[in-house]
Coordinates of C-alpha atoms in Angstrom, one line a residue:
M155 CA 30.1 -42.8 29.3
K156 CA 31.7 -43.4 25.5
I157 CA 28.6 -44.5 24.1
V158 CA 27.6 -41.2 24.5
A159 CA 31.1 -39.1 23.6
R160 CA 30.6 -41.5 20.3
L161 CA 27.2 -40.3 19.6
A162 CA 27.7 -36.7 20.5
D163 CA 31.5 -36.8 18.1
R164 CA 28.7 -38.5 14.8
F165 CA 25.6 -36.5 16.0
Q166 CA 28.0 -33.5 15.3
R167 CA 30.1 -34.9 12.3
I168 CA 27.2 -35.5 10.5
D169 CA 25.7 -31.8 11.2
Q170 CA 28.9 -30.6 10.4
N171 CA 28.5 -32.3 6.9
S172 CA 25.0 -30.9 6.1
Q173 CA 24.1 -34.9 6.4
E174 CA 20.5 -36.0 6.6
V175 CA 19.3 -37.7 10.2
Y176 CA 18.8 -40.8 10.0
I177 CA 15.5 -42.5 11.1
P178 CA 14.6 -45.8 10.6
H179 CA 11.7 -46.3 8.3
A180 CA 8.9 -47.4 10.0
E181 CA 10.1 -44.9 13.2
K182 CA 9.9 -41.9 10.4
I183 CA 6.1 -43.0 9.2
I184 CA 5.1 -43.1 12.9
N185 CA 6.1 -39.8 14.0
D186 CA 4.5 -38.0 10.1
I187 CA 1.4 -39.9 11.3
L188 CA 1.2 -38.6 14.6
E189 CA 2.6 -34.9 13.2
L190 CA -0.4 -34.5 10.2
C191 CA -2.9 -36.2 12.4
C192 CA -2.2 -35.0 16.4
L193 CA 0.6 -31.8 16.5
N194 CA -0.8 -30.0 13.6
E195 CA -4.0 -29.9 15.2
S196 CA -2.7 -29.1 18.6
Q197 CA -0.7 -26.6 17.7
S198 CA -3.5 -24.9 15.9
R199 CA -5.3 -24.9 18.8
K200 CA -1.9 -23.5 21.2
L201 CA -1.5 -26.6 23.0
L202 CA 2.4 -26.3 22.1
D203 CA 4.2 -24.9 19.6
K204 CA 6.8 -27.0 17.3
Q205 CA 9.5 -24.3 17.2
H206 CA 9.4 -23.6 21.0
L207 CA 8.8 -27.1 22.9
N208 CA 8.9 -27.5 26.2
I209 CA 10.5 -30.9 26.6
S210 CA 9.7 -33.9 29.3
A211 CA 11.7 -37.7 27.6
D212 CA 11.7 -41.0 29.7
G213 CA 11.9 -44.1 28.5
S214 CA 9.0 -47.2 29.8
K215 CA 9.4 -50.8 29.6
L216 CA 6.9 -52.9 27.3
K217 CA 6.4 -56.6 27.7
A218 CA 7.2 -58.9 24.3
Y219 CA 4.8 -62.0 24.7
S220 CA 7.2 -64.5 23.6
K221 CA 10.3 -66.9 25.0
S222 CA 13.0 -64.8 25.4
N223 CA 14.8 -68.8 24.4
G224 CA 13.0 -68.8 21.3
K225 CA 10.7 -71.3 19.8
R226 CA 11.4 -75.1 19.3
I227 CA 10.8 -75.8 14.9
C228 CA 13.5 -79.6 16.2
D229 CA 11.6 -83.0 17.0
C230 CA 14.4 -83.9 19.6
E231 CA 13.5 -85.5 23.3
S232 CA 16.2 -83.1 24.7
I233 CA 14.2 -79.8 26.1
S234 CA 17.9 -78.5 25.7
C235 CA 18.5 -79.2 22.6
E236 CA 21.2 -77.0 21.0
C237 CA 18.9 -76.9 16.9
P238 CA 18.3 -73.8 15.1
R239 CA 15.0 -72.2 16.8
F240 CA 12.7 -69.9 15.4
F241 CA 12.8 -66.1 17.4
N242 CA 9.3 -64.8 17.5
S243 CA 11.1 -61.4 18.9
P244 CA 14.5 -60.9 17.8
D245 CA 15.0 -57.7 18.6
A246 CA 13.3 -57.6 22.6
S247 CA 15.8 -58.1 25.1
W248 CA 15.8 -58.6 29.5
G249 CA 15.8 -55.2 30.8
Y250 CA 15.0 -53.8 34.2
D251 CA 12.1 -52.2 34.9
A252 CA 12.9 -49.7 38.0
Y253 CA 9.2 -48.9 38.6
R254 CA 8.5 -52.6 38.8
N255 CA 11.8 -53.6 41.0
C256 CA 12.3 -56.2 38.4
Y257 CA 13.6 -57.7 35.0
I258 CA 10.9 -57.5 32.0
F259 CA 11.9 -59.3 28.3
G260 CA 10.9 -57.1 26.0
Y261 CA 11.3 -53.2 24.5
N262 CA 12.0 -49.5 25.9
L263 CA 9.4 -47.0 24.5
Y264 CA 11.7 -44.2 24.8
Q265 CA 9.1 -40.8 24.5
V266 CA 9.2 -37.2 24.4
N267 CA 6.4 -35.0 25.5
S268 CA 5.7 -31.3 25.1
W269 CA 4.2 -29.2 28.3
S270 CA 3.5 -25.5 29.0
G271 CA 3.0 -23.3 31.7
Q272 CA -0.1 -22.2 30.4
H273 CA -1.9 -24.8 30.7
T274 CA -2.1 -28.5 31.9
C275 CA -1.9 -30.5 28.2
E276 CA 0.8 -33.0 28.4
L277 CA 1.1 -34.6 24.7
P278 CA 3.2 -36.4 23.2
V279 CA 5.0 -35.2 20.7
Y280 CA 8.2 -38.6 19.5
L281 CA 7.7 -42.0 19.2
M282 CA 10.8 -44.3 19.0
M283 CA 10.7 -48.1 20.1
V284 CA 14.1 -49.9 21.3
T285 CA 15.7 -53.3 22.6
G286 CA 14.1 -53.8 26.7
S287 CA 18.5 -53.4 27.6
R288 CA 19.0 -49.9 26.1
H289 CA 20.4 -47.7 28.7
D290 CA 17.9 -44.8 28.7
S291 CA 20.7 -41.6 27.8
V292 CA 21.4 -44.4 24.4
P293 CA 18.1 -43.6 23.4
G294 CA 17.6 -40.3 24.7
M295 CA 20.4 -38.7 22.2
F296 CA 18.8 -40.4 19.3
A297 CA 15.4 -39.2 20.6
V298 CA 16.4 -35.2 20.8
N299 CA 18.5 -35.7 17.8
R300 CA 15.9 -37.0 15.4
T301 CA 13.0 -34.7 17.3
I302 CA 15.3 -31.2 16.5
K303 CA 17.2 -32.2 13.2
G304 CA 15.0 -35.0 12.2
M305 CA 11.3 -33.6 12.3
G306 CA 12.9 -30.0 12.7
Y307 CA 11.1 -29.1 16.1
G308 CA 12.9 -26.4 17.8
V309 CA 13.1 -27.2 22.1
D310 CA 13.6 -24.7 24.8
N311 CA 13.9 -26.6 27.9
G312 CA 14.4 -30.2 28.1
C313 CA 13.5 -32.4 31.2
F314 CA 14.9 -35.2 32.2
D315 CA 15.8 -37.6 34.9
A316 CA 19.4 -38.3 36.3
A317 CA 20.1 -41.1 34.1
H318 CA 20.9 -38.7 31.0
D319 CA 23.4 -37.3 33.2
A320 CA 26.2 -37.2 31.0
T321 CA 28.4 -34.3 29.8
D322 CA 28.5 -34.9 25.9
F323 CA 24.4 -34.8 26.6
Y324 CA 24.7 -31.2 28.1
R325 CA 27.7 -30.3 24.9
L326 CA 25.3 -31.2 22.5
S327 CA 22.2 -29.3 23.9
R328 CA 24.7 -26.4 23.8
D329 CA 26.4 -26.5 20.8
M330 CA 23.9 -28.4 18.3
W331 CA 20.7 -28.5 20.1
N332 CA 20.0 -24.8 21.4
M333 CA 18.2 -26.0 24.4
R334 CA 18.8 -25.1 28.0
P335 CA 18.8 -29.2 29.7
F336 CA 17.3 -29.4 33.1
I337 CA 19.2 -32.6 34.3
P338 CA 20.0 -33.0 37.9
L339 CA 23.8 -34.8 38.4
N340 CA 23.6 -37.9 39.1
T341 CA 24.3 -39.2 42.5
T342 CA 25.2 -43.4 42.3
N343 CA 28.6 -42.4 43.6
E344 CA 28.0 -39.6 45.9
G345 CA 30.2 -39.9 49.1
N346 CA 32.3 -43.1 47.9
I347 CA 35.5 -41.6 48.6
K348 CA 38.3 -44.8 49.8
N349 CA 41.2 -42.4 50.2
L350 CA 41.8 -38.7 52.2
P351 CA 40.5 -35.5 50.5
M352 CA 41.9 -32.4 49.2
A353 CA 43.4 -30.1 51.6
S354 CA 42.2 -27.5 49.9
I355 CA 42.0 -25.8 45.8
T356 CA 44.3 -22.9 44.9
E357 CA 43.3 -20.3 43.3
E358 CA 44.3 -21.4 39.8
G359 CA 42.2 -24.9 40.1
M360 CA 44.8 -26.9 41.4
P361 CA 44.3 -29.5 43.7
V362 CA 46.6 -28.8 47.0
C363 CA 47.0 -32.4 49.5
Q364 CA 47.2 -33.2 53.0
A365 CA 49.9 -32.5 53.2
G366 CA 50.5 -29.0 51.3
H367 CA 52.0 -30.2 48.0
H368 CA 50.1 -29.3 45.2
M369 CA 49.4 -31.5 42.7
Y370 CA 50.9 -32.8 39.9
Y371 CA 49.7 -32.3 36.4
S372 CA 48.7 -35.6 34.6
G373 CA 47.0 -34.3 31.2
Y374 CA 43.6 -33.5 30.1
C375 CA 40.5 -36.6 29.4
K376 CA 38.9 -34.9 26.9
D377 CA 35.7 -38.2 26.7
R378 CA 34.6 -36.2 30.3
D379 CA 36.2 -32.9 30.1
R380 CA 38.0 -33.2 33.2
I381 CA 41.2 -32.4 34.1
K382 CA 43.8 -35.7 35.7
W383 CA 46.5 -34.7 38.7
R384 CA 48.2 -37.2 40.6
C385 CA 50.1 -37.3 43.7
P386 CA 53.6 -35.1 43.0
M387 CA 55.8 -37.7 45.0
K388 CA 54.5 -40.7 42.8
A389 CA 54.8 -38.5 39.4
A390 CA 58.0 -37.2 39.2
K391 CA 61.1 -38.3 40.5
K392 CA 62.3 -35.2 40.8
N393 CA 59.6 -35.1 43.7
Q394 CA 60.5 -38.4 45.6
N395 CA 61.9 -36.3 48.4
L396 CA 58.8 -34.6 49.5
K397 CA 58.1 -34.6 53.0
C398 CA 54.3 -36.3 53.4
D399 CA 53.1 -38.0 56.6
F400 CA 50.4 -38.9 54.6
T401 CA 51.5 -41.9 52.7
D402 CA 50.2 -44.9 54.2
V403 CA 46.3 -43.5 54.5
C404 CA 46.5 -41.2 51.1
S405 CA 46.5 -44.4 48.8
P406 CA 47.3 -47.9 48.7
S407 CA 48.3 -48.4 44.8
D408 CA 51.6 -47.6 43.8
Y409 CA 50.0 -44.8 41.1
G410 CA 49.6 -42.5 43.3
R411 CA 46.9 -40.2 44.9
V412 CA 44.4 -39.1 41.7
V413 CA 41.6 -37.1 41.8
Y414 CA 40.3 -34.4 38.9
T415 CA 38.6 -31.7 38.2
H416 CA 36.8 -29.7 35.9
P417 CA 37.2 -26.4 33.3
K418 CA 34.9 -23.4 34.9
D419 CA 33.0 -23.5 30.9
N420 CA 31.7 -27.1 31.9
P421 CA 27.9 -27.6 31.1
R422 CA 27.3 -30.5 33.7
L423 CA 28.9 -28.6 35.8
Y424 CA 28.1 -25.0 34.7
P425 CA 24.3 -24.9 33.4
P426 CA 22.7 -22.4 31.7
I427 CA 20.6 -22.5 34.8
P428 CA 22.3 -23.8 37.7
R429 CA 20.4 -25.5 40.1
T430 CA 20.8 -24.1 43.2
S431 CA 17.8 -21.2 41.2
Q432 CA 14.5 -21.5 41.5
K433 CA 13.5 -21.3 37.8
W434 CA 15.5 -24.7 37.8
K435 CA 13.3 -25.9 40.6
D436 CA 9.8 -25.1 38.8
T437 CA 11.4 -25.9 35.5
Y438 CA 12.1 -29.2 36.4
D439 CA 8.8 -30.0 38.7
H440 CA 7.4 -30.5 34.6
R441 CA 9.9 -33.7 34.5
T442 CA 7.5 -35.8 35.7
S443 CA 4.8 -35.1 32.8
A444 CA 6.7 -38.3 31.3
E445 CA 5.1 -40.2 33.8
R446 CA 1.9 -38.4 33.6
V447 CA 2.2 -39.3 30.1
F448 CA 3.3 -43.1 30.1
K449 CA 0.1 -43.4 32.4
R450 CA -2.5 -42.4 30.6
E451 CA -1.3 -44.7 27.3
K452 CA -1.0 -47.3 29.3
N453 CA -3.5 -47.8 31.4
D454 CA -6.6 -45.4 30.6
F455 CA -5.5 -45.9 27.3
K456 CA -4.3 -49.7 27.3
L457 CA -1.4 -50.3 25.9
T458 CA -0.3 -52.6 28.0
A459 CA -3.4 -55.2 27.2
F460 CA -1.6 -55.2 23.5
R461 CA -0.2 -58.7 23.5
T462 CA 2.3 -57.9 20.6
R463 CA 5.7 -60.0 19.9
S464 CA 6.4 -57.3 17.0
K465 CA 9.0 -54.0 17.3
E466 CA 7.4 -52.5 14.9
R467 CA 3.7 -53.4 15.6
L468 CA 4.0 -52.8 19.6
L469 CA 5.1 -48.3 18.6
F470 CA 2.4 -48.7 16.4
Y471 CA 0.2 -49.0 19.2
S472 CA 2.1 -46.8 20.9
L473 CA 0.8 -44.1 18.6
L474 CA -2.5 -45.0 18.6
T475 CA -2.8 -44.1 22.0
A476 CA -0.2 -40.9 22.1
I477 CA -3.1 -40.0 19.4
A478 CA -5.8 -40.6 21.7
V479 CA -3.3 -38.4 24.8
H480 CA -3.6 -35.3 21.8
V481 CA -7.7 -36.3 21.2
D482 CA -8.8 -36.4 25.1
A483 CA -7.0 -32.9 25.2
W484 CA -8.9 -31.1 22.4
F485 CA -11.9 -32.7 23.8
H486 CA -11.5 -31.1 27.5
Q487 CA -10.6 -28.0 25.8
D488 CA -13.7 -28.1 23.8
S489 CA -15.6 -29.0 27.2
Q490 CA -14.4 -25.9 28.9
E491 CA -14.7 -23.4 25.3
K492 CA -18.4 -24.8 26.2
K493 CA -19.3 -24.2 29.5
K494 CA -17.5 -20.4 29.5
A495 CA -19.7 -19.8 26.9
T496 CA -22.8 -20.7 28.5

């Protein structure tokens, strides 16, 4: 994703220049309140460690109770007039809610939550509100960067869904955030092969086509961290005399067959913890803690019952439910200690 790549370059440039990470004023106040009222107390109760967090982050759609086409302020008889309108929710937009399988006009609450292998408490750590059409990979970059570089928290392990599967997300996790990412590969286009696959690959990493010819090196794609290879017959005039029995079925394009390979240090394909290991599977099981925290906030503490239009006000209501999640965890901890004492 090009936008993720641009964000990664911007974050690294800000970090190299020792500049302060910008956090919107309302979002900064909300998370400062969350830290002062909840995170410090939860840390004193050993429910989390702000310098060694294990996190799970995701987004959830929240409806804005306003009309997407605005409110009429004119006296025209025609409903479809072109007069200026008043928009109660200028920051809201239409976004797809995968859980409800429908489109919602509103916002996307992106939340970072902490989990632990020693207890079952799953607690909100950082809150941000973005427009409803925003893909989770973009607020994910902002939220993790603001959590680590803006708020000064330390993250050891981060669990995310396949929507965050971008090479630059892994690169920042390795080079700037000092975080081990646990993200499954996005298999949306897996198996979508229209042309003949490669026959093999050499020890040096050079693909070999079905005709037995080495593919022609055509450059390195920095934005996706991959190497481009083309059909040797189409890429160079000196190879036009090569024999090939698959010309008609290999690729119909005049440009020729194109394949990509990745270097061995690619952080997306070779994460710090291999995806095939049992440790990766056990850690990634905690990713669903994000859904459980959203369930607590939206259903148990009635976040969806707040009928509001403003993004900042909805973020404040999200803060109230996040505080309720922390207080509920303290209550259960005190109740268990009283049972042990009796």
